[in-house]
Short mmCIF file of C-alpha atoms in Angstrom, two decimals:
data_model
loop_
_atom_site.label_atom_id
_atom_site.label_comp_id
_atom_site.label_asym_id
_atom_site.label_seq_id
_atom_site.Cartn_x
_atom_site.Cartn_y
_atom_site.Cartn_z
CA MET A 31 85.02 -53.72 -159.04
CA THR A 32 87.12 -54.83 -156.01
CA ASN A 33 88.75 -58.18 -156.02
CA HIS A 34 89.82 -59.79 -152.68
CA SER A 35 91.87 -62.99 -152.48
CA GLU A 36 91.75 -63.80 -148.72
CA ALA A 37 89.92 -62.86 -145.62
CA ALA A 38 91.08 -59.60 -144.19
CA GLY A 39 93.51 -60.23 -141.36
CA ALA A 40 93.37 -63.94 -141.49
CA SER A 41 96.59 -65.76 -140.59
CA GLY A 42 95.91 -68.84 -142.74
CA THR A 43 96.30 -71.37 -139.90
CA GLU A 44 92.96 -71.23 -138.00
CA GLN A 45 89.69 -72.67 -139.36
CA VAL A 46 86.20 -71.28 -138.93
CA THR A 47 83.38 -73.60 -140.00
CA LEU A 48 80.19 -72.03 -141.23
CA ARG A 49 77.21 -74.38 -141.17
CA ASN A 50 74.09 -72.42 -142.29
CA PRO A 51 72.86 -69.18 -144.05
CA ALA A 52 72.88 -67.24 -140.78
CA GLU A 53 76.57 -67.90 -140.16
CA LEU A 54 77.39 -67.04 -143.74
CA ALA A 55 75.54 -63.68 -143.38
CA GLU A 56 77.25 -62.95 -140.14
CA ALA A 57 80.67 -63.86 -141.60
CA LEU A 58 80.43 -61.52 -144.70
CA PRO A 59 82.08 -58.46 -143.04
CA PHE A 60 84.90 -60.69 -141.80
CA LEU A 61 85.41 -62.10 -145.31
CA LEU A 62 85.75 -58.66 -146.81
CA GLY A 63 87.31 -56.82 -143.94
CA PHE A 64 84.46 -54.25 -143.80
CA ARG A 65 80.66 -54.03 -143.80
CA PRO A 66 79.54 -53.76 -147.39
CA GLU A 67 76.82 -51.27 -148.27
CA ASP A 68 74.66 -51.21 -151.47
CA SER A 69 76.96 -54.02 -152.70
CA ILE A 70 76.98 -57.16 -154.75
CA VAL A 71 79.46 -59.69 -153.40
CA LEU A 72 80.46 -63.06 -155.00
CA VAL A 73 82.61 -65.45 -152.87
CA ALA A 74 84.13 -68.57 -154.49
CA LEU A 75 84.19 -72.02 -152.84
CA HIS A 76 86.97 -74.54 -153.33
CA ARG A 77 86.44 -77.86 -151.73
CA GLY A 78 84.52 -76.31 -148.88
CA ARG A 79 86.93 -73.41 -148.33
CA PHE A 80 86.43 -69.83 -149.30
CA GLY A 81 88.52 -68.56 -152.14
CA GLY A 82 88.49 -65.25 -154.10
CA ARG A 83 85.76 -62.70 -153.95
CA VAL A 84 84.62 -59.70 -155.87
CA ARG A 85 82.53 -56.71 -154.82
CA ILE A 86 80.81 -53.94 -156.72
CA GLY A 87 78.17 -51.28 -155.92
CA ILE A 88 74.70 -52.18 -156.97
CA PRO A 89 73.81 -50.07 -160.07
CA GLU A 90 70.87 -47.80 -159.69
CA ARG A 91 69.75 -48.60 -163.28
CA LEU A 92 68.14 -51.90 -163.56
CA GLY A 93 69.15 -52.15 -167.14
CA ASP A 94 72.82 -52.41 -166.04
CA TRP A 95 72.17 -55.46 -163.86
CA PRO A 96 72.67 -58.08 -166.51
CA ALA A 97 75.97 -56.75 -167.76
CA VAL A 98 77.23 -56.38 -164.13
CA ALA A 99 76.21 -59.96 -163.33
CA GLU A 100 78.07 -61.28 -166.27
CA GLU A 101 81.17 -59.23 -165.66
CA MET A 102 81.32 -60.19 -161.95
CA ALA A 103 80.92 -63.89 -162.72
CA ARG A 104 83.68 -63.69 -165.32
CA CYS A 105 86.09 -61.73 -163.19
CA LEU A 106 85.68 -64.07 -160.26
CA VAL A 107 85.86 -67.36 -162.12
CA SER A 108 88.80 -66.25 -164.34
CA GLY A 109 90.73 -64.94 -161.33
CA CYS A 110 90.21 -68.08 -159.29
CA GLU A 111 91.15 -70.21 -162.33
CA ARG A 112 94.55 -68.50 -162.51
CA ARG A 113 95.22 -69.08 -158.73
CA ASP A 114 93.28 -71.99 -157.29
CA GLY A 115 91.49 -73.57 -160.28
CA ILE A 116 87.84 -73.20 -161.19
CA PRO A 117 85.61 -72.97 -158.05
CA ASP A 118 83.30 -75.69 -157.08
CA GLY A 119 80.54 -73.12 -156.21
CA ILE A 120 79.82 -69.50 -155.45
CA VAL A 121 78.01 -67.71 -152.60
CA ALA A 122 76.29 -64.53 -153.60
CA PHE A 123 75.41 -61.67 -151.29
CA LEU A 124 73.14 -58.65 -152.04
CA CYS A 125 73.46 -55.94 -149.47
CA ARG A 126 71.24 -52.94 -149.53
CA ASP A 127 69.21 -51.12 -146.75
CA PRO A 128 65.67 -49.96 -147.54
CA LYS A 129 65.39 -46.73 -149.51
CA ASN A 130 62.48 -44.22 -150.16
CA ARG A 131 60.25 -45.53 -147.34
CA GLU A 132 60.32 -49.15 -148.65
CA THR A 133 60.22 -51.96 -146.09
CA ARG A 134 63.13 -54.35 -145.70
CA GLN A 135 61.09 -57.12 -147.39
CA GLN A 136 60.39 -54.74 -150.44
CA ALA A 137 64.13 -54.09 -150.62
CA MET A 138 64.73 -57.82 -150.71
CA GLU A 139 62.15 -58.41 -153.38
CA HIS A 140 63.60 -55.57 -155.43
CA LEU A 141 66.85 -57.44 -155.60
CA ARG A 142 65.49 -60.83 -156.33
CA PRO A 143 65.82 -60.46 -160.14
CA LEU A 144 69.40 -59.51 -159.60
CA ALA A 145 70.11 -62.69 -157.58
CA GLN A 146 68.54 -64.66 -160.49
CA MET A 147 70.87 -62.90 -163.06
CA LEU A 148 73.88 -63.76 -160.97
CA ARG A 149 72.74 -67.50 -160.82
CA ILE A 150 72.39 -67.51 -164.64
CA ALA A 151 75.77 -65.74 -165.25
CA CYS A 152 77.63 -68.07 -162.98
CA GLY A 153 75.87 -71.11 -164.53
CA ARG A 154 76.97 -70.18 -167.97
CA LEU A 155 80.51 -70.59 -166.68
CA ASP A 156 79.54 -74.07 -165.28
CA VAL A 157 79.92 -72.82 -161.65
CA PRO A 158 76.75 -73.06 -159.60
CA VAL A 159 75.56 -70.52 -157.09
CA VAL A 160 75.04 -72.65 -153.98
CA GLU A 161 73.61 -69.90 -151.83
CA ALA A 162 72.24 -66.40 -152.58
CA LEU A 163 71.58 -64.15 -149.58
CA CYS A 164 70.01 -60.73 -149.16
CA ILE A 165 71.18 -58.55 -146.22
CA ALA A 166 68.98 -55.53 -145.49
CA ASP A 167 68.26 -53.61 -142.25
CA ASP A 168 70.16 -56.10 -140.07
CA HIS A 169 68.06 -58.92 -141.46
CA PHE A 170 68.84 -61.65 -144.02
CA TRP A 171 66.97 -63.78 -146.48
CA SER A 172 67.96 -66.84 -148.53
CA TYR A 173 66.84 -66.67 -152.20
CA SER A 174 67.71 -70.30 -152.32
CA CYS A 175 65.33 -71.45 -149.62
CA PRO A 176 61.49 -71.48 -150.16
CA VAL A 177 60.72 -72.79 -146.68
CA GLU A 178 59.02 -70.13 -144.43
CA GLU A 179 59.93 -71.88 -141.22
CA CYS A 180 63.55 -71.70 -142.14
CA CYS A 181 63.49 -68.40 -143.91
CA PRO A 182 60.48 -66.21 -142.87
CA PRO A 183 59.11 -63.54 -145.20
CA ASP A 184 60.13 -60.69 -142.80
CA GLY A 185 63.72 -61.97 -142.63
CA THR A 186 65.84 -63.42 -140.02
CA PRO A 187 67.57 -60.91 -137.61
CA LEU A 188 71.36 -60.85 -137.67
CA ALA A 189 73.16 -61.23 -134.31
CA LYS A 190 74.25 -57.98 -132.91
CA SER A 191 77.72 -56.94 -134.02
CA GLY A 192 80.49 -58.97 -132.33
CA THR A 193 78.15 -61.12 -130.21
CA SER A 194 77.65 -64.20 -132.44
CA VAL A 195 79.61 -67.45 -132.29
CA THR A 196 80.83 -66.75 -135.86
CA ALA A 197 82.14 -63.24 -134.74
CA ALA A 198 83.87 -64.75 -131.80
CA ALA A 199 85.47 -67.52 -133.91
CA MET A 200 86.52 -64.99 -136.63
CA THR A 201 88.04 -62.63 -134.01
CA TYR A 202 89.92 -65.54 -132.36
CA ALA A 203 91.27 -66.38 -135.78
CA GLY A 204 92.70 -62.90 -136.15
CA VAL A 205 90.16 -61.50 -138.69
CA GLN A 206 89.18 -57.89 -138.13
CA VAL A 207 86.44 -55.76 -139.53
CA ARG A 208 87.22 -52.19 -140.72
CA ARG A 209 84.93 -49.26 -140.58
CA PRO A 210 82.02 -49.02 -143.10
CA LEU A 211 82.88 -48.00 -146.60
CA ARG A 212 80.86 -44.73 -146.29
CA GLU A 213 83.17 -43.61 -143.43
CA MET A 214 86.28 -44.65 -145.52
CA ARG A 215 85.02 -42.52 -148.39
CA ALA A 216 84.14 -39.67 -146.19
CA ARG A 217 87.78 -39.25 -145.17
CA LEU A 218 88.69 -38.77 -148.93
CA ALA A 219 85.61 -36.84 -150.07
CA PRO A 220 85.69 -32.99 -150.69
CA TRP A 221 84.68 -30.84 -147.88
CA GLN A 222 81.05 -29.80 -147.44
CA THR A 223 81.60 -27.11 -144.88
CA ALA A 224 81.58 -23.30 -144.59
CA ALA A 225 85.31 -23.38 -145.40
CA VAL A 226 84.86 -24.47 -149.03
CA ALA A 227 84.57 -20.94 -150.36
CA GLU A 228 87.80 -19.94 -148.51
CA GLN A 229 89.63 -23.01 -149.89
CA GLU A 230 88.51 -22.35 -153.47
CA ARG A 231 89.65 -18.77 -153.23
CA ALA A 232 93.08 -20.15 -152.18
CA LEU A 233 93.09 -22.60 -155.17
CA ASP A 234 92.27 -19.67 -157.43
CA ALA A 235 95.13 -17.58 -156.04
CA ALA A 236 97.57 -20.49 -156.27
CA ALA A 237 96.59 -21.05 -159.87
CA MET A 238 97.05 -17.43 -160.84
CA ALA A 239 100.55 -17.52 -159.16
CA LEU A 240 101.71 -20.77 -160.68
CA VAL A 241 100.52 -20.46 -164.26
CA PRO A 242 102.61 -17.33 -165.13
CA ARG A 243 105.65 -19.20 -163.78
CA ILE A 244 105.00 -22.08 -166.00
CA LEU A 245 104.41 -19.90 -168.99
CA SER A 246 107.63 -18.07 -168.38
CA GLY A 247 109.63 -21.26 -168.59
CA ALA A 248 110.33 -21.95 -164.90
CA PRO A 249 111.95 -25.38 -164.83
CA ARG A 250 109.65 -28.19 -163.90
CA ALA A 251 112.27 -29.51 -161.35
CA GLU A 252 112.21 -26.18 -159.55
CA VAL A 253 108.38 -26.17 -159.16
CA ALA A 254 108.52 -29.92 -158.15
CA GLY A 255 111.16 -29.27 -155.53
CA GLU A 256 109.14 -26.49 -153.97
CA THR A 257 106.02 -28.72 -153.85
CA LEU A 258 107.88 -31.65 -152.32
CA ASP A 259 109.62 -29.47 -149.75
CA LEU A 260 106.25 -28.02 -148.66
CA ALA A 261 104.67 -31.47 -148.58
CA GLN A 262 107.50 -32.84 -146.26
CA ARG A 263 107.16 -29.85 -143.95
CA VAL A 264 103.46 -30.44 -143.65
CA TRP A 265 103.57 -34.20 -142.93
CA ARG A 266 106.38 -33.62 -140.38
CA ARG A 267 104.06 -31.17 -138.75
CA PHE A 268 101.46 -33.88 -138.71
CA ALA A 269 103.97 -36.20 -136.97
CA GLN A 270 104.51 -33.63 -134.19
CA ALA A 271 100.86 -33.17 -133.62
CA SER A 272 99.22 -35.36 -131.02
CA VAL A 273 97.02 -37.82 -132.92
CA GLY A 274 95.08 -40.65 -131.28
CA GLY A 275 94.57 -43.40 -133.82
CA ASP A 276 93.57 -43.48 -137.50
CA THR A 277 90.09 -41.98 -137.25
CA LEU A 278 87.80 -39.24 -138.56
CA GLU A 279 88.63 -37.28 -135.46
CA ALA A 280 92.31 -37.48 -136.36
CA ASP A 281 91.50 -36.13 -139.85
CA LEU A 282 89.94 -33.08 -138.22
CA ARG A 283 93.15 -32.45 -136.34
CA ASP A 284 95.18 -32.86 -139.60
CA ASP A 285 92.86 -30.29 -141.23
CA GLU A 286 93.74 -27.82 -138.45
CA HIS A 287 97.47 -28.18 -139.22
CA LEU A 288 97.09 -27.60 -142.94
CA GLY A 289 96.52 -24.03 -144.17
CA HIS A 290 94.23 -23.19 -147.22
CA ASP A 291 97.20 -21.64 -149.03
CA GLU A 292 99.44 -24.64 -148.31
CA ALA A 293 96.75 -27.10 -149.54
CA ALA A 294 96.23 -25.10 -152.74
CA ARG A 295 99.90 -24.95 -153.62
CA LEU A 296 100.25 -28.70 -153.00
CA ILE A 297 97.19 -29.75 -154.99
CA LEU A 298 98.22 -27.70 -158.03
CA GLY A 299 101.84 -28.78 -157.64
CA LEU A 300 100.84 -32.46 -157.65
CA GLN A 301 99.12 -32.09 -161.03
CA ASP A 302 102.61 -32.35 -162.58
CA ARG A 303 103.60 -36.00 -163.20
CA LEU A 304 107.18 -35.39 -162.24
CA THR A 305 106.16 -34.14 -158.84
CA ARG A 306 103.51 -36.84 -158.27
CA ASP A 307 105.90 -39.68 -159.12
CA SER A 308 108.55 -38.34 -156.67
CA ALA A 309 105.83 -38.05 -153.99
CA ALA A 310 104.85 -41.67 -154.62
CA GLU A 311 108.20 -42.68 -153.19
CA TRP A 312 106.96 -42.00 -149.71
CA MET A 313 105.36 -45.42 -149.53
CA GLU A 314 107.07 -47.32 -146.69
CA GLY A 315 108.71 -46.89 -143.35
CA ASP A 316 107.79 -43.96 -141.02
CA GLU A 317 107.05 -41.77 -144.12
CA ALA A 318 104.11 -43.82 -145.46
CA PRO A 319 101.50 -43.24 -142.74
CA LEU A 320 102.15 -39.53 -142.60
CA ALA A 321 102.11 -39.17 -146.36
CA LEU A 322 98.78 -41.11 -146.39
CA ARG A 323 97.35 -38.55 -143.93
CA LEU A 324 98.50 -35.77 -146.24
CA TRP A 325 97.13 -37.14 -149.34
CA ARG A 326 93.76 -37.69 -147.64
CA ALA A 327 93.77 -34.14 -146.35
CA LEU A 328 94.55 -32.86 -149.90
CA ALA A 329 91.90 -34.88 -151.39
CA ARG A 330 89.37 -33.29 -148.97
CA ARG A 331 90.43 -29.87 -150.17
CA CYS A 332 89.72 -30.38 -153.91
CA VAL A 333 86.45 -28.45 -153.72
CA GLY A 334 84.20 -26.81 -156.17
CA THR A 335 85.53 -26.69 -159.77
CA TYR A 336 88.81 -28.22 -158.51
CA GLY A 337 87.16 -31.68 -158.18
CA GLU A 338 89.17 -33.22 -161.03
CA HIS A 339 92.40 -32.21 -159.34
CA ALA A 340 91.61 -34.80 -156.64
CA ALA A 341 92.73 -37.56 -158.97
CA ALA A 342 96.41 -37.02 -158.01
CA PRO A 343 96.07 -37.02 -154.19
CA LEU A 344 93.49 -39.77 -154.21
CA THR A 345 95.84 -41.98 -156.39
CA LEU A 346 98.72 -41.27 -154.12
CA ALA A 347 96.41 -42.17 -151.08
CA GLY A 348 95.48 -45.39 -152.87
CA TRP A 349 98.98 -46.36 -153.71
CA VAL A 350 100.28 -45.79 -150.10
CA ALA A 351 97.35 -47.67 -148.66
CA TRP A 352 98.06 -50.63 -150.99
CA SER A 353 101.81 -50.49 -150.16
CA LEU A 354 100.94 -50.63 -146.49
CA GLY A 355 98.71 -53.71 -147.09
CA ASP A 356 95.21 -52.05 -146.88
CA LYS A 357 93.72 -53.09 -150.17
CA VAL A 358 90.18 -51.95 -149.01
CA GLU A 359 91.07 -48.34 -148.67
CA ALA A 360 93.37 -48.60 -151.71
CA GLY A 361 90.53 -49.80 -153.86
CA GLU A 362 88.16 -47.07 -152.60
CA ALA A 363 90.68 -44.30 -153.10
CA LEU A 364 91.53 -45.51 -156.66
CA ASP A 365 87.90 -45.78 -157.55
CA MET A 366 87.30 -42.28 -156.39
CA ALA A 367 90.32 -41.10 -158.34
CA LEU A 368 88.89 -42.59 -161.50
CA ASP A 369 85.49 -40.94 -160.65
CA ALA A 370 87.31 -37.64 -160.51
CA ASP A 371 89.11 -38.23 -163.77
CA PRO A 372 88.34 -41.38 -165.76
CA ARG A 373 91.40 -40.77 -167.95
CA TYR A 374 93.95 -40.75 -165.02
CA VAL A 375 96.19 -43.63 -166.23
CA PHE A 376 98.21 -43.99 -163.13
CA ALA A 377 95.08 -44.54 -161.00
CA ARG A 378 93.67 -46.99 -163.61
CA LEU A 379 97.04 -48.97 -163.62
CA LEU A 380 97.24 -49.20 -159.89
CA SER A 381 93.59 -50.19 -159.72
CA GLN A 382 94.06 -53.04 -162.09
CA ALA A 383 97.24 -54.16 -160.26
CA CYS A 384 95.55 -54.05 -156.86
CA SER A 385 92.46 -55.85 -158.02
CA ALA A 386 94.56 -58.55 -159.65
CA ASP A 387 96.26 -59.19 -156.24
CA LEU A 388 99.80 -58.35 -157.59
CA ASP A 389 102.57 -57.61 -155.15
CA PRO A 390 103.09 -53.91 -154.52
CA GLU A 391 106.77 -54.65 -153.94
CA LEU A 392 107.18 -54.54 -157.74
CA VAL A 393 106.21 -50.95 -157.76
CA ARG A 394 108.15 -50.20 -154.52
CA ARG A 395 111.30 -51.70 -156.03
CA SER A 396 111.17 -49.41 -159.09
CA LEU A 397 110.32 -46.36 -156.99
CA ARG A 398 113.29 -47.06 -154.74
CA LYS A 399 115.57 -47.37 -157.71
CA ALA A 400 114.33 -43.97 -159.15
CA ARG A 401 114.89 -42.31 -155.75
CA GLU A 402 118.46 -43.68 -155.68
CA GLU A 403 119.29 -42.59 -159.13
CA ARG A 404 117.89 -39.09 -158.54
CA SER A 405 119.98 -38.83 -155.27
CA LEU A 406 123.15 -39.83 -157.25
CA ALA A 407 122.56 -37.48 -160.25
CA PRO A 408 124.53 -34.25 -160.37
CA PRO A 409 122.44 -31.16 -159.37
CA GLY A 410 120.59 -29.56 -162.14
CA THR A 411 120.58 -32.48 -164.57
CA GLY A 412 117.91 -34.77 -166.01
CA SER A 413 114.78 -34.01 -164.08
CA GLU A 414 113.79 -30.79 -165.88
CA GLU A 415 114.30 -32.65 -169.15
CA VAL A 416 111.63 -35.23 -168.51
CA GLY A 417 108.72 -34.78 -170.91
CA ASP A 418 105.11 -35.10 -169.58
CA GLY A 419 104.58 -38.07 -171.82
CA ASP A 420 107.41 -39.90 -169.97
CA ALA A 421 106.55 -42.08 -166.94
CA PRO A 422 108.51 -43.71 -164.07
CA ASP A 423 110.31 -46.96 -164.98
CA VAL A 424 107.54 -49.09 -163.38
CA ASP A 425 105.63 -52.03 -164.74
CA VAL A 426 103.53 -53.50 -161.95
CA ARG A 427 102.52 -56.43 -164.11
CA SER A 428 105.95 -57.80 -164.97
CA GLY A 429 108.47 -55.78 -163.10
CA ILE A 430 110.44 -55.12 -166.23
CA GLY A 431 111.51 -51.73 -167.57
CA GLU A 432 108.66 -50.82 -169.58
CA ASP A 433 106.76 -47.42 -169.55
CA ALA A 434 103.85 -48.61 -167.40
CA GLU A 435 101.50 -45.76 -168.00
CA ALA A 436 102.04 -45.88 -171.78
CA ALA A 437 101.34 -49.63 -171.58
CA ALA A 438 98.06 -48.96 -169.81
CA GLY A 439 97.19 -46.38 -172.24
CA ARG A 440 97.73 -48.90 -175.08
CA GLU A 441 95.52 -51.43 -173.22
CA ALA A 442 92.79 -48.75 -172.91
CA GLU A 443 93.11 -47.95 -176.64
CA ALA A 444 92.80 -51.58 -177.60
CA SER A 445 89.79 -52.20 -175.40
CA THR A 446 87.83 -49.02 -176.24
CA GLY A 447 89.05 -47.89 -179.65
CA ARG A 448 89.91 -44.41 -178.12
CA PRO A 449 93.41 -43.10 -177.47
CA GLY A 450 94.53 -43.82 -173.98
CA VAL A 451 97.46 -41.52 -173.19
CA GLU A 452 97.94 -38.36 -175.32
CA ASN A 453 101.15 -36.29 -175.40
CA SER A 454 100.35 -33.56 -177.93
CA GLU A 455 100.69 -30.87 -175.24
CA ASP A 456 102.02 -30.52 -171.73
CA ALA A 457 99.14 -31.71 -169.62
CA ALA A 458 100.31 -30.12 -166.41
CA GLU A 459 100.30 -26.63 -168.23
CA ALA A 460 96.90 -27.33 -169.78
CA ARG A 461 95.47 -28.19 -166.43
CA ALA A 462 96.92 -25.14 -164.79
CA MET A 463 95.59 -22.96 -167.58
CA ARG A 464 92.07 -24.24 -167.08
CA ALA A 465 92.37 -23.55 -163.33
CA LEU A 466 93.58 -19.99 -164.11
CA GLU A 467 90.71 -19.35 -166.60
CA ALA A 468 88.19 -20.63 -163.99
CA ALA A 469 89.78 -18.43 -161.32
CA LEU A 470 89.67 -15.33 -163.53
CA ARG A 471 85.97 -16.00 -164.50
CA ARG A 472 85.05 -16.32 -160.81
CA ARG A 473 86.97 -13.11 -159.92
CA GLY A 474 85.10 -11.32 -162.62
CA ALA A 475 81.82 -12.64 -161.41
CA ARG A 476 82.57 -11.50 -157.81
CA ARG A 477 83.43 -8.04 -159.03
CA ALA A 478 80.28 -7.89 -161.05
CA GLY A 479 78.29 -8.68 -157.93
CA ALA A 480 79.90 -5.91 -155.83
CA GLY A 481 77.53 -3.34 -154.60
CA LYS A 482 74.51 -5.48 -155.17
CA GLY A 483 72.67 -7.00 -152.21
CA PRO A 484 74.58 -9.62 -150.11
CA ALA A 485 72.41 -12.39 -151.40
CA GLN A 486 72.79 -11.36 -155.01
CA ALA A 487 76.66 -10.87 -154.75
CA GLY A 488 76.95 -14.16 -153.08
CA ALA A 489 75.04 -15.92 -155.83
CA HIS A 490 77.48 -14.59 -158.36
CA ALA A 491 80.45 -15.57 -156.22
CA THR A 492 79.48 -19.23 -155.91
CA ARG A 493 78.35 -19.99 -159.40
CA ARG A 494 80.27 -22.83 -160.98
CA PRO A 495 81.09 -23.21 -164.64
CA GLN A 496 80.21 -26.90 -164.42
CA GLY A 497 79.54 -27.51 -168.16
CA ARG A 498 83.03 -26.18 -169.10
CA ARG A 499 84.75 -28.28 -166.42
CA ARG A 500 83.13 -31.48 -167.69
CA VAL A 501 84.22 -30.79 -171.16
CA GLY A 502 87.76 -30.06 -169.98
CA ARG A 503 87.90 -33.17 -167.93
CA GLN A 504 86.79 -35.46 -170.84
CA GLY A 505 88.38 -33.58 -173.65
CA THR A 506 91.62 -31.91 -172.76
CA ARG A 507 93.00 -33.46 -169.70
CA ARG A 508 95.97 -35.64 -170.83
CA ASP A 509 98.15 -36.33 -167.80
CA GLY A 510 97.90 -39.38 -165.76
#
């Protein structure tokens, strides 16, 4: 669930007045900073002004709707109460385009029970839903208005993007709309191209090279230093490349400047917490945009059975985006990191802090301190002695010197009854061992397929041990 406290890009000085449901529907992308898709959005009202807002994807299972409605209402009202007081009212938006050959009117009717659940959930908290709108296929309906002359059954067309009075007023006020969420997620999602097999072979080779070094007792600081040096060389290469804007086309050019072997070494190196925490220090100044491009590129290279390894670069991408002030991309990246590994504590902690509208300066300050202390430390001391259960001296909730990841683990244990952070073995080594085992299994499968027909050999080469990976992700992954 994403929590937004103010209109994206608004300066806070200009006022935009919305007079009717049509203007509310047209204003939604400006309120969030992006065009929501398959989303439930609740926006609080305080004395006629917009306040906090929350968004979440519409669950596919209808049985999940009541719980989601209750949680969204609770999250919005409690968040507003801490900042601005209990809202006077709430505006609800349900956004979903037609699916499976349904008409836009059928899509609207499908979501009508969800709108009623949101009304009931907000009413239980003594906050009324003053308007509930459905937006589908560039049309909108009001669930609160029964008058056909005002709200026809086929819906009311939305004004073309950027042409309405509302859009003009919002643009004049400095409010901008980002790209759709699906495009944002596409920049972070694993490749779906012919290069996937080559990238996975590079990851296998990197795993087989790295694990023996770990088992032979190579210092963690040595492996971390090699990974960070390579990362800096790559993002400096990005800086020298001619890139026109922050777009999908720019991502393609970045991919051309990142080799498969380099990506594999970086992805596996970032699985170590010591390395990842040092990489998180590239979060401001000229370093931050280049690091963000690198973390996106690495997330796209976590293909095949290496999907859970994306948690590290996705978390770093989310952190840098948040540090740069882009909470929309930060929320999406951190959500994707938790999809890749629900036990990744650093992603969970950052997601909670970002959703709670905390100041990222608290984290930046601690990371700057860690960087300064490391630069002053004598060579060969300290860093290799850090255990995997340790964490950076960061607490984004209070700014005090508490182990933030351990604290988040305690919260998870208190809320779920299950252990949050486990330290019974070196998680980086365990993760590397799983990667090595998978690589060896695939190598054996490819050899077994040699000499058979091309199609048959290829079938062996691309088979994925999915069941084992899922067990490993839930049962043995302990780093975060």
